[in-house]
mmCIF file of C-alpha atoms in Angstrom:
data_model
loop_
_atom_site.group_PDB
_atom_site.id
_atom_site.type_symbol
_atom_site.label_atom_id
_atom_site.label_comp_id
_atom_site.label_asym_id
_atom_site.label_seq_id
_atom_site.Cartn_x
_atom_site.Cartn_y
_atom_site.Cartn_z
ATOM 1 C CA ASP A 1 55.243 1.686 -39.498
ATOM 2 C CA ALA A 2 53.960 4.405 -41.826
ATOM 3 C CA SER A 3 52.629 1.794 -44.255
ATOM 4 C CA ASP A 4 50.561 -0.071 -41.587
ATOM 5 C CA PRO A 5 46.822 0.269 -42.449
ATOM 6 C CA MET A 6 46.108 -0.365 -38.741
ATOM 7 C CA LEU A 7 43.008 -2.440 -39.621
ATOM 8 C CA SER A 8 40.524 -3.401 -36.874
ATOM 9 C CA GLY A 9 39.819 -7.073 -36.231
ATOM 10 C CA ALA A 10 37.089 -8.605 -38.402
ATOM 11 C CA GLY A 11 33.739 -7.230 -37.255
ATOM 12 C CA ASP A 12 30.204 -6.290 -38.143
ATOM 13 C CA HIS A 13 30.670 -2.853 -39.463
ATOM 14 C CA GLY A 14 27.657 -3.028 -41.705
ATOM 15 C CA GLY A 15 26.988 -4.574 -45.055
ATOM 16 C CA VAL A 16 27.365 -8.174 -46.023
ATOM 17 C CA GLY A 17 29.674 -10.187 -43.742
ATOM 18 C CA PHE A 18 32.469 -9.079 -41.467
ATOM 19 C CA THR A 19 34.923 -6.537 -42.609
ATOM 20 C CA TYR A 20 38.212 -4.905 -41.419
ATOM 21 C CA LEU A 21 37.722 -1.191 -40.616
ATOM 22 C CA PRO A 22 40.749 1.025 -41.280
ATOM 23 C CA ASP A 23 41.983 3.082 -38.358
ATOM 24 C CA PRO A 24 41.812 6.862 -39.064
ATOM 25 C CA ALA A 25 45.599 7.035 -38.334
ATOM 26 C CA GLY A 26 46.435 4.139 -40.639
ATOM 27 C CA SER A 27 47.978 4.169 -44.129
ATOM 28 C CA ALA A 28 44.716 3.016 -45.854
ATOM 29 C CA VAL A 29 42.764 6.126 -45.109
ATOM 30 C CA ASP A 30 42.541 8.608 -48.053
ATOM 31 C CA ALA A 31 45.107 6.470 -50.001
ATOM 32 C CA GLY A 32 42.782 4.934 -52.540
ATOM 33 C CA ASP A 33 42.689 5.613 -56.286
ATOM 34 C CA ASP A 34 39.974 8.163 -56.839
ATOM 35 C CA THR A 35 39.341 6.974 -60.432
ATOM 36 C CA VAL A 36 38.938 3.398 -59.270
ATOM 37 C CA CYS A 37 36.670 4.465 -56.419
ATOM 38 C CA ALA A 38 34.408 6.523 -58.788
ATOM 39 C CA SER A 39 34.171 3.739 -61.493
ATOM 40 C CA ALA A 40 32.342 0.412 -61.622
ATOM 41 C CA PRO A 41 32.158 -1.802 -59.781
ATOM 42 C CA VAL A 42 32.922 0.479 -56.806
ATOM 43 C CA ASP A 43 30.648 3.297 -58.147
ATOM 44 C CA GLY A 44 31.573 5.678 -55.312
ATOM 45 C CA VAL A 45 30.346 3.558 -52.407
ATOM 46 C CA ASP A 46 31.959 1.074 -50.018
ATOM 47 C CA GLN A 47 30.784 -2.466 -49.306
ATOM 48 C CA ARG A 48 28.110 -1.118 -46.940
ATOM 49 C CA GLY A 49 26.734 1.505 -49.330
ATOM 50 C CA VAL A 50 28.553 4.362 -47.488
ATOM 51 C CA THR A 51 29.551 7.112 -49.958
ATOM 52 C CA ARG A 52 33.197 7.385 -50.785
ATOM 53 C CA PRO A 53 34.519 10.933 -51.180
ATOM 54 C CA PRO A 54 35.361 12.106 -54.690
ATOM 55 C CA MET A 55 38.887 12.898 -53.551
ATOM 56 C CA GLY A 56 40.822 10.787 -51.052
ATOM 57 C CA CYS A 57 38.874 7.652 -50.792
ATOM 58 C CA ASP A 58 40.212 4.846 -48.576
ATOM 59 C CA ILE A 59 41.788 1.607 -49.635
ATOM 60 C CA GLY A 60 39.752 -1.445 -48.725
ATOM 61 C CA ALA A 61 36.157 -2.615 -48.571
ATOM 62 C CA VAL A 62 34.959 0.019 -46.164
ATOM 63 C CA GLU A 63 35.332 3.753 -45.963
ATOM 64 C CA TYR A 64 36.105 5.230 -42.555
ATOM 65 C CA ARG A 65 33.507 7.930 -41.773
ATOM 66 C CA PHE A 66 34.790 11.063 -40.245
ATOM 67 C CA ASP A 67 31.569 12.957 -40.573
ATOM 68 C CA SER A 68 30.026 14.060 -37.318
ATOM 69 C CA VAL A 69 26.447 13.290 -36.270
ATOM 70 C CA THR A 70 24.556 15.066 -33.443
ATOM 71 C CA LEU A 71 22.193 13.630 -30.886
ATOM 72 C CA ASN A 72 19.854 16.137 -29.271
ATOM 73 C CA VAL A 73 17.512 15.405 -26.387
ATOM 74 C CA SER A 74 14.394 17.432 -25.474
ATOM 75 C CA VAL A 75 13.041 16.936 -22.005
ATOM 76 C CA THR A 76 9.502 17.827 -20.715
ATOM 77 C CA GLY A 77 8.599 17.410 -17.057
ATOM 78 C CA PRO A 78 10.568 16.647 -13.861
ATOM 79 C CA GLY A 79 13.465 14.393 -14.570
ATOM 80 C CA THR A 80 16.911 13.970 -16.092
ATOM 81 C CA VAL A 81 18.411 12.042 -19.059
ATOM 82 C CA ASP A 82 21.883 10.750 -19.510
ATOM 83 C CA ALA A 83 23.577 8.863 -22.349
ATOM 84 C CA ASN A 84 25.395 5.605 -21.513
ATOM 85 C CA THR A 85 29.070 5.269 -22.571
ATOM 86 C CA PRO A 86 30.649 3.919 -24.609
ATOM 87 C CA PRO A 87 30.495 5.254 -27.262
ATOM 88 C CA THR A 88 32.142 8.481 -26.067
ATOM 89 C CA PRO A 89 30.999 11.665 -27.770
ATOM 90 C CA ASP A 90 33.506 13.774 -29.709
ATOM 91 C CA ALA A 91 32.039 16.986 -28.312
ATOM 92 C CA GLY A 92 29.331 17.870 -25.768
ATOM 93 C CA GLY A 93 27.498 15.177 -23.994
ATOM 94 C CA ILE A 94 24.053 13.993 -22.796
ATOM 95 C CA ALA A 95 24.510 14.308 -19.069
ATOM 96 C CA GLY A 96 21.953 15.532 -16.496
ATOM 97 C CA CYS A 97 19.801 16.804 -19.384
ATOM 98 C CA THR A 98 16.647 18.683 -18.085
ATOM 99 C CA GLU A 99 13.974 20.956 -19.374
ATOM 100 C CA SER A 100 16.533 23.745 -19.240
ATOM 101 C CA GLY A 101 18.344 22.223 -22.251
ATOM 102 C CA VAL A 102 21.744 22.085 -20.491
ATOM 103 C CA GLY A 103 23.687 18.891 -21.119
ATOM 104 C CA CYS A 104 21.259 17.791 -23.913
ATOM 105 C CA SER A 105 23.457 17.645 -27.071
ATOM 106 C CA ALA A 106 26.364 15.477 -28.105
ATOM 107 C CA ASP A 107 28.435 15.128 -31.289
ATOM 108 C CA TYR A 108 29.792 11.711 -32.326
ATOM 109 C CA LEU A 109 32.163 10.738 -35.057
ATOM 110 C CA GLY A 110 30.078 8.872 -37.611
ATOM 111 C CA GLU A 111 32.101 5.625 -37.665
ATOM 112 C CA SER A 112 32.119 5.419 -33.872
ATOM 113 C CA VAL A 113 28.309 5.066 -33.644
ATOM 114 C CA ALA A 114 27.384 3.863 -37.088
ATOM 115 C CA PHE A 115 26.253 0.425 -35.889
ATOM 116 C CA THR A 116 26.219 0.909 -32.139
ATOM 117 C CA PRO A 117 22.985 2.255 -30.608
ATOM 118 C CA ILE A 118 23.175 5.055 -28.173
ATOM 119 C CA GLN A 119 21.305 4.051 -25.002
ATOM 120 C CA LEU A 120 19.674 6.890 -23.070
ATOM 121 C CA SER A 121 18.675 6.389 -19.391
ATOM 122 C CA ALA A 122 16.076 8.472 -17.528
ATOM 123 C CA THR A 123 15.778 9.416 -13.896
ATOM 124 C CA PRO A 124 12.187 10.461 -13.312
ATOM 125 C CA GLY A 125 11.157 12.870 -10.540
ATOM 126 C CA SER A 126 9.029 11.459 -7.715
ATOM 127 C CA GLY A 127 5.695 10.099 -8.971
ATOM 128 C CA HIS A 128 6.653 10.220 -12.630
ATOM 129 C CA HIS A 129 7.692 7.937 -15.431
ATOM 130 C CA VAL A 130 9.413 8.458 -18.746
ATOM 131 C CA GLU A 131 7.960 8.118 -22.199
ATOM 132 C CA TRP A 132 10.438 8.188 -25.062
ATOM 133 C CA GLY A 133 9.658 9.778 -28.413
ATOM 134 C CA GLY A 134 11.046 11.484 -31.480
ATOM 135 C CA ASP A 135 13.796 9.335 -33.010
ATOM 136 C CA CYS A 136 14.224 7.093 -29.898
ATOM 137 C CA ALA A 137 12.851 3.660 -29.587
ATOM 138 C CA ALA A 138 10.515 2.872 -26.712
ATOM 139 C CA ASP A 139 13.419 1.632 -24.600
ATOM 140 C CA GLY A 140 15.422 4.949 -25.032
ATOM 141 C CA SER A 141 17.826 3.596 -27.639
ATOM 142 C CA VAL A 142 18.645 5.308 -30.961
ATOM 143 C CA MET A 143 20.819 4.526 -33.905
ATOM 144 C CA LEU A 144 22.844 7.450 -35.092
ATOM 145 C CA ASP A 145 23.120 6.726 -38.808
ATOM 146 C CA ALA A 146 22.333 10.425 -39.134
ATOM 147 C CA SER A 147 21.778 13.294 -36.689
ATOM 148 C CA LYS A 148 18.744 12.517 -34.455
ATOM 149 C CA THR A 149 16.549 14.148 -31.825
ATOM 150 C CA CYS A 150 14.956 12.169 -28.950
ATOM 151 C CA THR A 151 12.247 13.409 -26.643
ATOM 152 C CA ALA A 152 11.879 12.326 -23.008
ATOM 153 C CA THR A 153 8.434 13.219 -21.473
ATOM 154 C CA PHE A 154 8.124 12.673 -17.748
ATOM 155 C CA VAL A 155 4.485 11.867 -17.143
ATOM 156 C CA THR A 156 2.636 11.949 -13.811
ATOM 157 C CA ASN A 157 1.864 8.466 -12.530
ATOM 158 C CA ILE A 158 -1.857 7.593 -12.026
ATOM 159 C CA TRP A 159 -3.225 5.163 -9.534
ATOM 160 C CA GLY A 160 -6.583 3.619 -8.430
ATOM 161 C CA ILE A 161 -8.660 3.935 -5.322
ATOM 162 C CA GLY A 162 -10.674 1.267 -3.627
ATOM 163 C CA GLY A 163 -11.126 -0.645 -0.443
ATOM 164 C CA SER A 164 -13.282 -2.950 1.648
ATOM 165 C CA ILE A 165 -16.944 -3.118 2.571
ATOM 166 C CA SER A 166 -18.429 -4.856 5.608
ATOM 167 C CA GLY A 167 -21.951 -5.448 6.717
ATOM 168 C CA LEU A 168 -23.687 -4.378 3.477
ATOM 169 C CA GLY A 169 -26.943 -6.298 3.594
ATOM 170 C CA ALA A 170 -29.016 -4.231 1.136
ATOM 171 C CA ASN A 171 -28.832 -2.350 -2.138
ATOM 172 C CA GLY A 172 -28.910 1.444 -2.407
ATOM 173 C CA LEU A 173 -25.405 2.360 -1.254
ATOM 174 C CA ILE A 174 -23.778 4.968 -3.456
ATOM 175 C CA LEU A 175 -20.101 5.940 -3.059
ATOM 176 C CA SER A 176 -18.521 8.893 -4.796
ATOM 177 C CA LEU A 177 -14.945 9.860 -5.529
ATOM 178 C CA SER A 178 -13.819 13.417 -5.943
ATOM 179 C CA ALA A 179 -10.191 14.168 -6.805
ATOM 180 C CA ASP A 180 -7.704 16.511 -8.444
ATOM 181 C CA GLY A 181 -9.550 19.674 -7.453
ATOM 182 C CA GLY A 182 -12.814 18.401 -8.863
ATOM 183 C CA ASN A 183 -11.477 17.352 -12.255
ATOM 184 C CA ILE A 184 -12.213 13.762 -11.342
ATOM 185 C CA PHE A 185 -15.665 12.682 -10.128
ATOM 186 C CA GLU A 186 -17.111 9.137 -10.158
ATOM 187 C CA ALA A 187 -20.068 7.482 -8.429
ATOM 188 C CA ILE A 188 -20.518 3.761 -7.970
ATOM 189 C CA ALA A 189 -23.295 1.567 -6.362
ATOM 190 C CA PRO A 190 -21.976 -1.602 -4.657
ATOM 191 C CA THR A 191 -24.654 -4.195 -4.395
ATOM 192 C CA SER A 192 -25.863 -6.132 -1.281
ATOM 193 C CA GLY A 193 -23.230 -8.518 -0.048
ATOM 194 C CA SER A 194 -20.307 -6.726 -1.690
ATOM 195 C CA THR A 195 -17.067 -6.857 0.266
ATOM 196 C CA VAL A 196 -14.733 -4.839 -1.948
ATOM 197 C CA PHE A 197 -15.100 -1.792 -4.170
ATOM 198 C CA ALA A 198 -12.908 0.049 -6.687
ATOM 199 C CA PHE A 199 -13.451 3.216 -8.679
ATOM 200 C CA ALA A 200 -12.643 3.049 -12.428
ATOM 201 C CA ALA A 201 -11.130 6.509 -12.510
ATOM 202 C CA ASP A 202 -7.348 6.871 -11.955
ATOM 203 C CA VAL A 203 -5.960 9.648 -9.799
ATOM 204 C CA PRO A 204 -2.685 11.443 -10.428
ATOM 205 C CA PHE A 205 0.152 11.253 -7.929
ATOM 206 C CA ASP A 206 0.105 13.953 -5.316
ATOM 207 C CA ALA A 207 -3.581 14.970 -6.005
ATOM 208 C CA ASP A 208 -6.025 15.301 -3.154
ATOM 209 C CA TYR A 209 -8.904 12.733 -3.131
ATOM 210 C CA ALA A 210 -11.977 12.186 -1.034
ATOM 211 C CA VAL A 211 -14.436 9.261 -0.934
ATOM 212 C CA SER A 212 -17.951 9.890 0.492
ATOM 213 C CA ILE A 213 -21.333 8.310 0.794
ATOM 214 C CA ASN A 214 -23.956 9.778 -1.454
ATOM 215 C CA ASN A 215 -26.776 7.497 -0.496
ATOM 216 C CA GLN A 216 -27.258 5.036 2.405
ATOM 217 C CA PRO A 217 -28.482 1.504 1.713
ATOM 218 C CA ALA A 218 -31.971 0.533 2.801
ATOM 219 C CA GLY A 219 -32.182 -0.277 6.492
ATOM 220 C CA HIS A 220 -28.468 0.339 7.067
ATOM 221 C CA SER A 221 -26.153 3.059 8.240
ATOM 222 C CA CYS A 222 -22.671 3.210 6.714
ATOM 223 C CA GLN A 223 -19.577 5.218 7.543
ATOM 224 C CA ILE A 224 -16.176 5.520 5.888
ATOM 225 C CA ASN A 225 -12.717 5.194 7.424
ATOM 226 C CA ASN A 226 -9.545 6.527 5.673
ATOM 227 C CA ALA A 227 -11.791 8.473 3.402
ATOM 228 C CA SER A 228 -9.473 11.179 2.136
ATOM 229 C CA GLY A 229 -5.798 12.012 1.586
ATOM 230 C CA THR A 230 -3.129 12.925 -0.917
ATOM 231 C CA MET A 231 -2.423 10.363 -3.560
ATOM 232 C CA PRO A 232 0.733 8.426 -2.960
ATOM 233 C CA ASP A 233 2.887 6.800 -5.720
ATOM 234 C CA ALA A 234 0.846 3.618 -5.452
ATOM 235 C CA ASP A 235 -2.766 2.417 -5.466
ATOM 236 C CA VAL A 236 -4.913 3.319 -2.443
ATOM 237 C CA ASN A 237 -6.794 0.187 -1.290
ATOM 238 C CA ASP A 238 -7.394 0.891 2.440
ATOM 239 C CA VAL A 239 -10.596 2.869 2.309
ATOM 240 C CA GLN A 240 -13.081 1.093 4.575
ATOM 241 C CA VAL A 241 -16.885 1.248 4.282
ATOM 242 C CA VAL A 242 -18.470 -0.110 7.497
ATOM 243 C CA CYS A 243 -22.264 -0.691 7.432
ATOM 244 C CA THR A 244 -24.573 -1.696 10.294
ATOM 245 C CA PRO A 245 -28.347 -2.360 10.300
ATOM 246 C CA SER A 246 -30.328 0.658 11.371
ATOM 247 C CA PRO A 247 -32.395 0.247 14.565
ATOM 248 C CA GLU A 248 -36.039 -0.667 13.763
ATOM 249 C CA ILE A 249 -38.349 1.966 15.147
ATOM 250 C CA PHE A 250 -41.869 0.704 16.113
ATOM 251 C CA ALA A 251 -45.013 2.759 16.109
ATOM 252 C CA ASN A 252 -44.801 3.279 19.810
ATOM 253 C CA GLY A 253 -41.526 5.000 19.336
ATOM 254 C CA PHE A 254 -39.411 2.251 20.758
ATOM 255 C CA GLU A 255 -36.793 0.141 19.000
#
């Protein structure tokens, strides 16, 4: 029927209360009285505050928006970004978006995304996580009430290093951590009786690290097991410091 306005069901299309959105193929679109639309109490806007065009406004409480809005995504680091559907873009698409910029732009019809957030999802490379920015919320969602740009930064994960201590019966032990090509260095001094240790510094994924003894405790000899390696995508907590009392040497040269 050519006179069918093809209204949607009552729904939250913005504004106060539920409204019926005209279908772009229905008879209500562009069929309004332009003089009425421009005059009080309409004043050129619909019930939601959306501007009505000066020529060809729609009949009804809401104006169907044909304007196009664009979502751009900028990626830094190893990983990809995709946009969940629906809504489906009118042109382009956010799919497999990387630092190269390919698959990183999508156009949507304004009404199709006016009150539906676009949800972006990230697939980080090994040992990385995503941090959203730009117009995106922290969870990767964005409202396209206008054209927007989101940033996805894939950041290297950082982890801690520690382990166990056995047989430490005196003070004076100093352990040092060197990692990431010398960019990270820390020394700690576990006290007598300590059974665990942990460095405060965090080490990036895939960086080389080494734990060493800078100073032996009084009257003891300590050695380290599992002292070095390449940082996995997890904390390292299996470094072992094993201490034993040093033999007592008497004046006659015997123990």
